[in-house]
Structure formats: structure tokens, C-alpha cells
PDB file of C-alpha atoms in Angstrom:
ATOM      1  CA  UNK A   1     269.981 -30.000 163.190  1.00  0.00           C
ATOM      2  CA  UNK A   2     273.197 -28.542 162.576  1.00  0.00           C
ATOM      3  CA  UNK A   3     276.026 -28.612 159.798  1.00  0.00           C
ATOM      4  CA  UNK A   4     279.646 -28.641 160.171  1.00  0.00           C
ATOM      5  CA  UNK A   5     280.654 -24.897 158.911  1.00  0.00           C
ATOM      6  CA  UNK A   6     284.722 -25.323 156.940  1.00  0.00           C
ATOM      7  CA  UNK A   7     286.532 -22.498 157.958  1.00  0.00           C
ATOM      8  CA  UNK A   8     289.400 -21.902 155.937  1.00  0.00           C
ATOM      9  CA  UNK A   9     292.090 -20.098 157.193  1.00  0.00           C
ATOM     10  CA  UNK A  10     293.360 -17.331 155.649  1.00  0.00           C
ATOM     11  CA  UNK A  11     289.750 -15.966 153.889  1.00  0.00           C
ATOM     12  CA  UNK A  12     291.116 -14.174 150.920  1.00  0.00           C
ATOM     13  CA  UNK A  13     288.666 -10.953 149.816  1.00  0.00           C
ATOM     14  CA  UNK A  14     289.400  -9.098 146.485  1.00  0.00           C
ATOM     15  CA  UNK A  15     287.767  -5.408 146.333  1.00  0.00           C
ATOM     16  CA  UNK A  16     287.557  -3.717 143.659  1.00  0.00           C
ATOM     17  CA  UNK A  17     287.437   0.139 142.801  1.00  0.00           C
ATOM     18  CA  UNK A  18     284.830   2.014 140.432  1.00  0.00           C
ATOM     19  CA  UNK A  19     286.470   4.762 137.966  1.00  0.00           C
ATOM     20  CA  UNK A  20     284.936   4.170 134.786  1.00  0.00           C
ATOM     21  CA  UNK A  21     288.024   3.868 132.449  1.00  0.00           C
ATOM     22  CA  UNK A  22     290.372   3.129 135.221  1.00  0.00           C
ATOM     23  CA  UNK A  23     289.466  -0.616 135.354  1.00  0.00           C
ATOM     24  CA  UNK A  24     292.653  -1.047 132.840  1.00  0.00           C
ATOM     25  CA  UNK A  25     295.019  -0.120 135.641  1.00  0.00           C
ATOM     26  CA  UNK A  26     293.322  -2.827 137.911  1.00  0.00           C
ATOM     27  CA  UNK A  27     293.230  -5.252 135.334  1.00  0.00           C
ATOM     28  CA  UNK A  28     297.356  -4.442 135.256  1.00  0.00           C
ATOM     29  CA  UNK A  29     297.790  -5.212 139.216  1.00  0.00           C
ATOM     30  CA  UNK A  30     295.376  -8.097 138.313  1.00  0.00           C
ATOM     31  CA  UNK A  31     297.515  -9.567 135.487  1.00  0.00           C
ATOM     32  CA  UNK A  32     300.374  -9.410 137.447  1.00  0.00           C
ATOM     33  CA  UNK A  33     298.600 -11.142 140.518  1.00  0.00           C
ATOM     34  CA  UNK A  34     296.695 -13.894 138.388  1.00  0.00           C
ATOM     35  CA  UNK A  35     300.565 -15.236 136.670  1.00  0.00           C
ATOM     36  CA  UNK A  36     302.078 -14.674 140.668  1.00  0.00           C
ATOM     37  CA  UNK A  37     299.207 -17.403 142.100  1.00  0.00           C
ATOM     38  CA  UNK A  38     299.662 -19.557 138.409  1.00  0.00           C
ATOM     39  CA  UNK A  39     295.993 -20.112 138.816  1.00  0.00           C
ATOM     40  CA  UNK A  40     292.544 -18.102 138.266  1.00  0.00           C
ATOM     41  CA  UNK A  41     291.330 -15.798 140.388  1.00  0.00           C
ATOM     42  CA  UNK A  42     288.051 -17.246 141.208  1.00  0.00           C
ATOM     43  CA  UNK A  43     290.263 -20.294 142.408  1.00  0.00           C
ATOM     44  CA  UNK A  44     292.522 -17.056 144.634  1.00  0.00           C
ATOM     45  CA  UNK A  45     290.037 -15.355 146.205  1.00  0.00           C
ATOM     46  CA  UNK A  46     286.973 -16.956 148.529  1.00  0.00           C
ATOM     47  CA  UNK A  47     285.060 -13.581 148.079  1.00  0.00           C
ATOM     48  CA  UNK A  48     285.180 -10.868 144.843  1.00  0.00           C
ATOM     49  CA  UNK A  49     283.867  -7.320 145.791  1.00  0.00           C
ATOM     50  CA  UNK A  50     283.244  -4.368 142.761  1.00  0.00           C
ATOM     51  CA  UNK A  51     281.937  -1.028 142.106  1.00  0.00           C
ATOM     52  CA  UNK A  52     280.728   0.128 138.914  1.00  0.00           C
ATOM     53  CA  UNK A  53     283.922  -0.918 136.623  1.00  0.00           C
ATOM     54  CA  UNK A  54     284.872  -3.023 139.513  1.00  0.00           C
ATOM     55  CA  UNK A  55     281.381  -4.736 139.395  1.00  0.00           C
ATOM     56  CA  UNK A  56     282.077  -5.179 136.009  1.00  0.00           C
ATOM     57  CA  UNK A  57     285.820  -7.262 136.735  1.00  0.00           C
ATOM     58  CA  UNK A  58     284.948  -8.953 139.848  1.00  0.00           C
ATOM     59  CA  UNK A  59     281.533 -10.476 137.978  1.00  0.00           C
ATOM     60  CA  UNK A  60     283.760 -11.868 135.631  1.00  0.00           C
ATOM     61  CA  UNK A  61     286.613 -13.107 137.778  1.00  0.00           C
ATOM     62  CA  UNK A  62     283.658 -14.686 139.630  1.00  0.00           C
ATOM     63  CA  UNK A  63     282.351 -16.017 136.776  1.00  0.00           C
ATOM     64  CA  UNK A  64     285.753 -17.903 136.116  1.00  0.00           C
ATOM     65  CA  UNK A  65     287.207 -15.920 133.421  1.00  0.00           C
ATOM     66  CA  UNK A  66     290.884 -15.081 133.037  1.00  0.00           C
ATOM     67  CA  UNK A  67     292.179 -11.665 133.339  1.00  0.00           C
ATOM     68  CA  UNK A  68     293.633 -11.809 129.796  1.00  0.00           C
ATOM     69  CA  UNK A  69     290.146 -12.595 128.666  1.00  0.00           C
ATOM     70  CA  UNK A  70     288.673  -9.813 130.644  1.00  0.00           C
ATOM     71  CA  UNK A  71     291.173  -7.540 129.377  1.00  0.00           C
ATOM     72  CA  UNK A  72     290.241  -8.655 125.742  1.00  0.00           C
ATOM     73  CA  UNK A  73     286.532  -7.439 126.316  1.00  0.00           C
ATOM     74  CA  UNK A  74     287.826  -4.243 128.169  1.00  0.00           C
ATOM     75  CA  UNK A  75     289.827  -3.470 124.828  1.00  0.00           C
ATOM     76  CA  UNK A  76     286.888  -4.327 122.232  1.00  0.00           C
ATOM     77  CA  UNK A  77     283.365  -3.551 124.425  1.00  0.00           C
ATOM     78  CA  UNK A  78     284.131  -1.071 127.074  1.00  0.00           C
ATOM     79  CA  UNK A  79     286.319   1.751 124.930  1.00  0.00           C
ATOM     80  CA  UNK A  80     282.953   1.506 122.593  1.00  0.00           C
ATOM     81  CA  UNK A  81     280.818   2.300 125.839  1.00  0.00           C
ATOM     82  CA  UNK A  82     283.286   5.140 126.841  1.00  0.00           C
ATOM     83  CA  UNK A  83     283.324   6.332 123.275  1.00  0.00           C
ATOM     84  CA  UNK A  84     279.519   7.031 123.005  1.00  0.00           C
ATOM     85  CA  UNK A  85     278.525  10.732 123.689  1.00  0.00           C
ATOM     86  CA  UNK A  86     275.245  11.094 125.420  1.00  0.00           C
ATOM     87  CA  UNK A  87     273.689   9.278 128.099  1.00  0.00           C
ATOM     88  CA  UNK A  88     270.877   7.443 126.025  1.00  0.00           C
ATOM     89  CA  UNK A  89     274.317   6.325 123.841  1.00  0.00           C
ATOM     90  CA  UNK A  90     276.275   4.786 126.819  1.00  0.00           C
ATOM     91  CA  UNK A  91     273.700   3.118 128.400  1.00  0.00           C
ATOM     92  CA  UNK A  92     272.339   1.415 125.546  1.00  0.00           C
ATOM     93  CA  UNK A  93     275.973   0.446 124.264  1.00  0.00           C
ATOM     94  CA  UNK A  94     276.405  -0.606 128.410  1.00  0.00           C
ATOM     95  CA  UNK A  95     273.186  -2.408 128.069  1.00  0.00           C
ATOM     96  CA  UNK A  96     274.510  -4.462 125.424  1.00  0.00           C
ATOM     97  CA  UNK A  97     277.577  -5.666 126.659  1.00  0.00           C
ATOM     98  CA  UNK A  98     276.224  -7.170 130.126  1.00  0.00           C
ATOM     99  CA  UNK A  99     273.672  -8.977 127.920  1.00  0.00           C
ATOM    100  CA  UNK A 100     276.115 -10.075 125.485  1.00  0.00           C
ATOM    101  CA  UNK A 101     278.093 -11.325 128.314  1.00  0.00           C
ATOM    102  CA  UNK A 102     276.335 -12.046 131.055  1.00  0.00           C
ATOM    103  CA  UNK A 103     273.080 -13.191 129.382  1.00  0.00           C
ATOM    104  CA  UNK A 104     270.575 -14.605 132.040  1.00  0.00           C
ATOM    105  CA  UNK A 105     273.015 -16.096 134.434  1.00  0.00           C
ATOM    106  CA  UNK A 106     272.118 -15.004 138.246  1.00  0.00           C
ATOM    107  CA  UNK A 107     274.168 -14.673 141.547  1.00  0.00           C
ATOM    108  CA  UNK A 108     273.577 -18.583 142.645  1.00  0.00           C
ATOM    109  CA  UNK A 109     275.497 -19.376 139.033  1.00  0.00           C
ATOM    110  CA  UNK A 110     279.381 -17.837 139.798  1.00  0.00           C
ATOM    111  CA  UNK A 111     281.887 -20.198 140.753  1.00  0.00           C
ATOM    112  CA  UNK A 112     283.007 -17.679 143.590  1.00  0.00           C
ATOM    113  CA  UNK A 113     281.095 -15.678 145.986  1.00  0.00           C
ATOM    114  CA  UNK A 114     280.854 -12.090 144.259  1.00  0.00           C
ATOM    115  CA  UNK A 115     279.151  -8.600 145.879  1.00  0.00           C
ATOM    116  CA  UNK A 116     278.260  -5.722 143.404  1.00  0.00           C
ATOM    117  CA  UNK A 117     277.890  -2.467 145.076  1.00  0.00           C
ATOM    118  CA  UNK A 118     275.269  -0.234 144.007  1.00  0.00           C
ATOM    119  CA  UNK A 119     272.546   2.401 145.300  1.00  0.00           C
ATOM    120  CA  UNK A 120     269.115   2.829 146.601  1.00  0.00           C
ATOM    121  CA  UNK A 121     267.798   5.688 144.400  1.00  0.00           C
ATOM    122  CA  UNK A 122     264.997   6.467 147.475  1.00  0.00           C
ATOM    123  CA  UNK A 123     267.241   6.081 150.248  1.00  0.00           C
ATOM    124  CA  UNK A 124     270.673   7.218 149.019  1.00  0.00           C
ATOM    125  CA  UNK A 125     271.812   4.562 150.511  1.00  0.00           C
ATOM    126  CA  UNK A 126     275.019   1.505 149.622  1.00  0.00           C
ATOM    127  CA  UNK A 127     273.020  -1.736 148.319  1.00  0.00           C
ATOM    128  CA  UNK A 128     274.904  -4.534 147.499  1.00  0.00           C
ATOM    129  CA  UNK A 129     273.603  -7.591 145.304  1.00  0.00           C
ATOM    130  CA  UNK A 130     275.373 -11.249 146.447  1.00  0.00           C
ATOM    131  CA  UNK A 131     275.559 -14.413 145.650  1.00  0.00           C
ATOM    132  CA  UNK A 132     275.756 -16.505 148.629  1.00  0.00           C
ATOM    133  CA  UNK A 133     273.600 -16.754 151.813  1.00  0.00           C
ATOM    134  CA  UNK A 134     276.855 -16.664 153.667  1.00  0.00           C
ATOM    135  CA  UNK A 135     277.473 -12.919 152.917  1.00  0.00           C
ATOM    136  CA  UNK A 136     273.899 -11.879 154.323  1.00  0.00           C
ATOM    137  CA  UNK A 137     273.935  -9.826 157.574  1.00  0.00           C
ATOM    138  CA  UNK A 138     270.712 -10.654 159.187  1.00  0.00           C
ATOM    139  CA  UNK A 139     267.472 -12.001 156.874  1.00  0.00           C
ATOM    140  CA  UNK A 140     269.206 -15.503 156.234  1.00  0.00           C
ATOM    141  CA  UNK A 141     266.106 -16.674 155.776  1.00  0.00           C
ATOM    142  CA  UNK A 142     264.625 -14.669 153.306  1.00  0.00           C
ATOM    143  CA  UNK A 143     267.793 -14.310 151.473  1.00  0.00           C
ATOM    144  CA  UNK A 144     267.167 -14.477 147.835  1.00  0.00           C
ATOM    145  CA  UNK A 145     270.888 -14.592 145.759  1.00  0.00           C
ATOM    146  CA  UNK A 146     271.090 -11.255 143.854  1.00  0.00           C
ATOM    147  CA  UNK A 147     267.535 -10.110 145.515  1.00  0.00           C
ATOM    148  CA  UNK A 148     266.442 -12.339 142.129  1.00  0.00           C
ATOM    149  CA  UNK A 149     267.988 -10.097 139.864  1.00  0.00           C
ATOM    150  CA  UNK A 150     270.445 -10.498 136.823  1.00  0.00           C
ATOM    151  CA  UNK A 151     273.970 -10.219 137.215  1.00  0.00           C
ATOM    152  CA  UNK A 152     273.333  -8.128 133.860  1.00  0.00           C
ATOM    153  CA  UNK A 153     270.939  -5.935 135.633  1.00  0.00           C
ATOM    154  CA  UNK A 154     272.849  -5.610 138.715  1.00  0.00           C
ATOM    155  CA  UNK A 155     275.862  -4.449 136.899  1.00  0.00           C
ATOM    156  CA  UNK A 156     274.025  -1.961 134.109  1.00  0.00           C
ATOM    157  CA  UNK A 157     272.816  -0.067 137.766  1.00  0.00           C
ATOM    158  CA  UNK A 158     275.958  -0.341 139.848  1.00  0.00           C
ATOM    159  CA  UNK A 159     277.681   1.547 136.246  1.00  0.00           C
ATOM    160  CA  UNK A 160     274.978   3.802 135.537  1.00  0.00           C
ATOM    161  CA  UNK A 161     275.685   6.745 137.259  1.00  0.00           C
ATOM    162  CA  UNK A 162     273.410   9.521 136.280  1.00  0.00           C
ATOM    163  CA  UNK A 163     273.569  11.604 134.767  1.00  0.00           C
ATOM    164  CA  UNK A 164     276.196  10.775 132.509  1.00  0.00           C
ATOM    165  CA  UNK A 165     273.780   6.759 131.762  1.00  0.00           C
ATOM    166  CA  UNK A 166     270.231   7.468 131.805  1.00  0.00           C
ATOM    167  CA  UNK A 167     269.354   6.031 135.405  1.00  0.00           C
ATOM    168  CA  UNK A 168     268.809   2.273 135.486  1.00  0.00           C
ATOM    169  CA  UNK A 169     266.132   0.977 138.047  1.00  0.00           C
ATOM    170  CA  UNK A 170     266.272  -2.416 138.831  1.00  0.00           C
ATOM    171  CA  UNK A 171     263.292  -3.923 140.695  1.00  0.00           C
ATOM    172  CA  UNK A 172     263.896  -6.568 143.062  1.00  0.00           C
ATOM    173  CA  UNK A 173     261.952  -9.279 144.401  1.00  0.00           C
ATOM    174  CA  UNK A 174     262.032  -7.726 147.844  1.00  0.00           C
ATOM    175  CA  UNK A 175     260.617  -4.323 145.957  1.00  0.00           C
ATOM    176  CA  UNK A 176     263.554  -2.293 146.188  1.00  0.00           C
ATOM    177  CA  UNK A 177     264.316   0.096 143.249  1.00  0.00           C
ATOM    178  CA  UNK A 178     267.623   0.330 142.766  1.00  0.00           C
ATOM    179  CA  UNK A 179     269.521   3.178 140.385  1.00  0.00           C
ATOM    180  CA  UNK A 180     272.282   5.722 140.776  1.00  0.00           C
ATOM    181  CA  UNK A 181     272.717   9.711 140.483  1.00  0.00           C
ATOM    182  CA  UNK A 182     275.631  12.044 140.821  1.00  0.00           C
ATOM    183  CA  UNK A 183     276.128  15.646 139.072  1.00  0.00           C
ATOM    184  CA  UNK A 184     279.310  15.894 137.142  1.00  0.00           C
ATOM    185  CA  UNK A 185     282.668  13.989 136.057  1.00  0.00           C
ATOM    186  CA  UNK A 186     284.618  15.770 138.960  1.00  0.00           C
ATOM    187  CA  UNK A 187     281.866  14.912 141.210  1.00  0.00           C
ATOM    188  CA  UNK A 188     281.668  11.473 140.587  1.00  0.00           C
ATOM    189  CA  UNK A 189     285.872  11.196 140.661  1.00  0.00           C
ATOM    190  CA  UNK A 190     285.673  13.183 143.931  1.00  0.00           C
ATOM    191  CA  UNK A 191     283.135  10.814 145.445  1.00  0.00           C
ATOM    192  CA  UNK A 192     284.950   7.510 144.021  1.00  0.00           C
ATOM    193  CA  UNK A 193     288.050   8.854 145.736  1.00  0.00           C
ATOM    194  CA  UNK A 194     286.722   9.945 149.138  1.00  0.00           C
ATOM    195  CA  UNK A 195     284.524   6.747 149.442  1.00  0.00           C
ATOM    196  CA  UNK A 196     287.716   4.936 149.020  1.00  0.00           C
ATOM    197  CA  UNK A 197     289.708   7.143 151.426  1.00  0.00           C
ATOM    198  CA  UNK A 198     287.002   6.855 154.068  1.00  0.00           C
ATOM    199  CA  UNK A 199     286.435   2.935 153.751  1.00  0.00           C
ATOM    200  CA  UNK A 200     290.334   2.506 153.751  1.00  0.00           C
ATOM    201  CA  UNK A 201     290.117   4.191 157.121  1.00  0.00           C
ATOM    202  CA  UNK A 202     287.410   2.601 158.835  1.00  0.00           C
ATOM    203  CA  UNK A 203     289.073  -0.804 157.710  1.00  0.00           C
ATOM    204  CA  UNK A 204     291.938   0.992 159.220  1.00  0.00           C
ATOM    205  CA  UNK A 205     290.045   1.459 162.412  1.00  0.00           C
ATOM    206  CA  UNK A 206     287.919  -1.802 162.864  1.00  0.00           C
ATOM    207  CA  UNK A 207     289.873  -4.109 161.026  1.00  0.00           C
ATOM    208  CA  UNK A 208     293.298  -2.997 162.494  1.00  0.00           C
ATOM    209  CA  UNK A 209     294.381  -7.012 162.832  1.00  0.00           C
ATOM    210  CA  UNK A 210     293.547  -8.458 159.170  1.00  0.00           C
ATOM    211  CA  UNK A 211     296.080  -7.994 157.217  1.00  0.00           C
ATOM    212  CA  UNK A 212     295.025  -6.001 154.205  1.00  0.00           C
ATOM    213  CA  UNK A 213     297.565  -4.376 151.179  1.00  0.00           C
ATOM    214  CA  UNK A 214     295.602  -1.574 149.062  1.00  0.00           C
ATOM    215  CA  UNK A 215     296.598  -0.758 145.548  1.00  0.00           C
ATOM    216  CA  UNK A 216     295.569   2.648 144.260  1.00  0.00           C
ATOM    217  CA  UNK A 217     298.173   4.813 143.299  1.00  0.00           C
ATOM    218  CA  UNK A 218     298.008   7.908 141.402  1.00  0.00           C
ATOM    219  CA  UNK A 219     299.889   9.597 138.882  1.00  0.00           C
ATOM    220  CA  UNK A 220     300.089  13.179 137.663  1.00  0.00           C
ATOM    221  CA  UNK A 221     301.730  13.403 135.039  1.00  0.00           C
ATOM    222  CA  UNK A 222     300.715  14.459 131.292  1.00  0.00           C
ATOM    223  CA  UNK A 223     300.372  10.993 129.697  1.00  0.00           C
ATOM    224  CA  UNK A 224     298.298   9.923 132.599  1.00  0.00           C
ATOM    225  CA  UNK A 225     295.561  12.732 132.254  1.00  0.00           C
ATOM    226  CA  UNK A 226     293.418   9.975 132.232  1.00  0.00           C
ATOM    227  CA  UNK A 227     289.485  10.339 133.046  1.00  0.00           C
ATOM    228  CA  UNK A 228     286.725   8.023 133.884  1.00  0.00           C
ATOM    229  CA  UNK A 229     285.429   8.235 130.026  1.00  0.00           C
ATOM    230  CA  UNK A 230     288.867   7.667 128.798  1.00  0.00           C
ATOM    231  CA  UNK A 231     288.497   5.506 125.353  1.00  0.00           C
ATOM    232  CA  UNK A 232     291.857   6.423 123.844  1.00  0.00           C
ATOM    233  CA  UNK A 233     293.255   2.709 123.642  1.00  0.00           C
ATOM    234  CA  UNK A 234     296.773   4.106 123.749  1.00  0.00           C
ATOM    235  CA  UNK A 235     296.608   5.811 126.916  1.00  0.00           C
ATOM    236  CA  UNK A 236     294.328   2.623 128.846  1.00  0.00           C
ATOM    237  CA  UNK A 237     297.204   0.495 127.864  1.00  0.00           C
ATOM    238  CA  UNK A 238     299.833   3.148 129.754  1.00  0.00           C
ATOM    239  CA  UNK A 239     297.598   3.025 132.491  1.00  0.00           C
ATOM    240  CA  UNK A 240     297.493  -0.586 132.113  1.00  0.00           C
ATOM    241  CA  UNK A 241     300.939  -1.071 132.107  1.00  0.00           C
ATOM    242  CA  UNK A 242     300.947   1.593 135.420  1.00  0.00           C
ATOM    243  CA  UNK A 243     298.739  -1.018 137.331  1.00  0.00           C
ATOM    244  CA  UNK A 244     301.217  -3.780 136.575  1.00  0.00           C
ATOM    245  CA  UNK A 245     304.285  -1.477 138.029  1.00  0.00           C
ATOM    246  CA  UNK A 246     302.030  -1.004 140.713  1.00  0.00           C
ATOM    247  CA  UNK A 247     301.746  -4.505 141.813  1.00  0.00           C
ATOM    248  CA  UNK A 248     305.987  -4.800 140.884  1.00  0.00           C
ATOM    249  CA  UNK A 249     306.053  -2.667 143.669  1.00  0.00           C
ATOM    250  CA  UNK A 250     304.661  -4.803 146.434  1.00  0.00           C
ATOM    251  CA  UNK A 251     305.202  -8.192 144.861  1.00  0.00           C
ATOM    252  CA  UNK A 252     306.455  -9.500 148.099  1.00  0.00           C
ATOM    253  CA  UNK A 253     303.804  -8.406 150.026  1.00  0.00           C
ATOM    254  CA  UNK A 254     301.158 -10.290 147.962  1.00  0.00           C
ATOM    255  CA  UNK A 255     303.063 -13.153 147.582  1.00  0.00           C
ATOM    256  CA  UNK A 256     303.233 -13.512 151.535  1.00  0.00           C
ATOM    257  CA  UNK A 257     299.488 -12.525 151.934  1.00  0.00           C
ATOM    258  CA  UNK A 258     298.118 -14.252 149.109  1.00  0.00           C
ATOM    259  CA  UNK A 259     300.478 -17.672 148.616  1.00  0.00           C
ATOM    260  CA  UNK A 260     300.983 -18.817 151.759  1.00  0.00           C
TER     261      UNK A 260
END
């Protein structure tokens, strides 16, 4: 027997960067993006992708929360998290919040289909959790949403990276253990920046025909020394405000991609 599949035409897909304290500048672009549409983004986009502060966002968004309300528990929760000085600190304080938050809800509860993008601590290798049997490449019949883990759980790994959070191993019904490891706060900016540089060129490459408009500018100067730990409120709320000049800047664009 077979089902009529909807295809809806254009497929919108929201990705969305790790970088610790940097989330603030994609919840500015996100502001700015959320009043442009006039509606929430889980209503936008068909599919919500995240790394590690981006896992943190696009569970939310998926969830059906505004971005004002996400940018409410950036300001109170997250600065506490980046505040905290030792591992054992942040990743209780991280701990926490996804519980306080995200309590038991799984991946077969969002409202939109959502991937969080984490690690295979045996393997080394990308694992992402999802919500929706139509993401899974190959295994459709085993698929399990969220390989039966907790959002929660799913987003305390994809943020812990180690060793800056004790490492977080998630078990999953398929017996995977799941955790992440990197050496040092340049190292972990370095890798953030060349995984995005190398995945903006493959989709470069293999995806030359859908259109796509990436968001991730830098700035160098002094009140923008801004690091992954940031927890100065003052200086998020620059960087904020940098995100939302960011989207100013190719307004038309999105409008034409994302409204028509």
C-alpha cells in the first residue's frame, strides 16, 4: 500500500551555528527574520538544524517558542552557564537548564522537524538526533525519533564539549554512546569555524542549484572581543544588536527566499 507524499515547494531549512556565547548574534538575525515573516519560526521553516548553542535555539524554535522568549532565557539561564568556572560548574548549571526547559519531552513532541548535531565519542564521528522518520537516510524502519533519547539529553551532549563540560554520554536505544571532546577555547573556535567553512563549500559544490543565503559575519573590532564563554550581558547585547545589522543587510534577499 502506498501514501500520497505532499511536497511542498519551496522546503525551507534553518541551520544553525555552535559558538557558545555567540547564539545572541543569531538570535539578532533571528529577531529580525521572525517580525519580517509576522509569524513563528516553527510555522517558517519545514526543517530546524543546530549545533551546540544552535541545538540549543533550533530545539526551541522547534518547540514553538518565540525568539523574544528564547532571547529571555539566553539573558537569565545561559550567561549563568557561561559564568560558571570549571567544568563540573558548567555542566551542572547546563544540566539544569535543559531540564528546566525541556523536561521529558522527546523528538516525536516538536511542532517542527528539528536535527541536533552532536558526536560519537568512539568513532569521532557527526551524529545527529531527529525527530521525524522523514529525515532518516537509510534504517526507516528501525528509526526510533531521537534514537529514544531526551531532547534534554541530546542537547546537554551536543554543548558539552570537553574539556571545558565534563563529557556527557548519552546512551541510546540503538547502543550508541554519544559525548564530545576538543582541547582548548581556540581549538574549539578554530574547529566551529572551519566546519562551517568546509560545509559552506560542499553545499557550494553539491547543492550549487538551491538557493541558500548564509549569515556569519565577523567583526574585529575591540567591543566585539567576544568569546564562546562570553557572559558579560553588555557585550551579548552588542553582539546581539550585530546579528540584527546583519540580517538589515540582506533583508531583500530573505524576504525573496523566505516569503514568497
Amino acid at each position: 500500500m502506498t501514501f500520497p507524499v505532499e511536497k511542498k515547494v519551496p522546503y525551507k531549512i534553518l541551520c544553525l551555528d555552535g559558538g557558545g556565547a555567540k547564539g545572541f548574534y543569531s538570535l539578532g538575525v533571528l529577531h529580525e527574520i521572525e517580525a519580517m515573516a509576522g509569524q513563528k519560526l516553527h510555522e517558517l521553516f519545514d526543517l530546524v538544524f543546530g549545533t551546540s548553542t544552535g541545538a540549543i535555539i533550533a530545539a526551541l524554535i522547534a518547540q514553538g517558542s518565540s525568539i523574544d522568549d528564547i532571547h529571555g532565557l539566553y539573558k537569565d539561564h545561559v550567561v549563568k552557564v557561561m559564568k560558571r568556572k570549571t567544568a563540573a560548574e558548567k555542566s551542572k548549571v547546563l544540566a539544569e537548564l535543559t531540564d528546566d526547559v525541556f523536561g521529558d519531552a522527546m523528538f516525536g513532541d516538536v511542532k517542527t522537524p528539528v536535527g541536533i548535531v552532536t558526536t560519537k565519542w568512539m568513532s569521532e564521528r557527526p551524529m545527529i538526533f531527529k525527530g521525524s522518520v522523514a529525515q532518516a537516510h537509510g534504517r526507516t524502519g528501525s528509526f526510533i525519533p531521537g534514537f529514544g533519547v531526551r531532547i534534554s539529553d541530546a542537547l546537554q551532549a551536543s554543548c558539552s564539549a570537553f574539556p571545558f563540560f565534563n563529557r556527557k554520554f548519552v546512551h541510546t536505544m540503538g547502543g550508541d554512546d554519544v559525548a564530545r571532546y576538543l582541547k582548548s577555547v581556540q581549538l574549539l573556535q578554530k574547529t566551529l569555524e572551519i566546519n562551517t567553512q568546509s560545509m559552506d563549500q560542499l553545499r557550494t559544490i553539491l547543492f550549487k542549484d538551491v538557493p541558500t543565503i548564509r549569515i556569519s559575519d565577523t567583526f574585529e573590532k575591540p567591543d566585539m572581543a567576544t568569546d564562546l564563554f562570553e557572559h558579560n550581558l553588555k557585550k551579548l547585547n552588542v553582539l546581539r544588536q550585530r546579528g540584527r545589522d546583519s540580517f538589515a543587510s540582506r533583508e531583500i534577499e530573505l524576504n525573496k527566499l523566505l516569503l514568497k
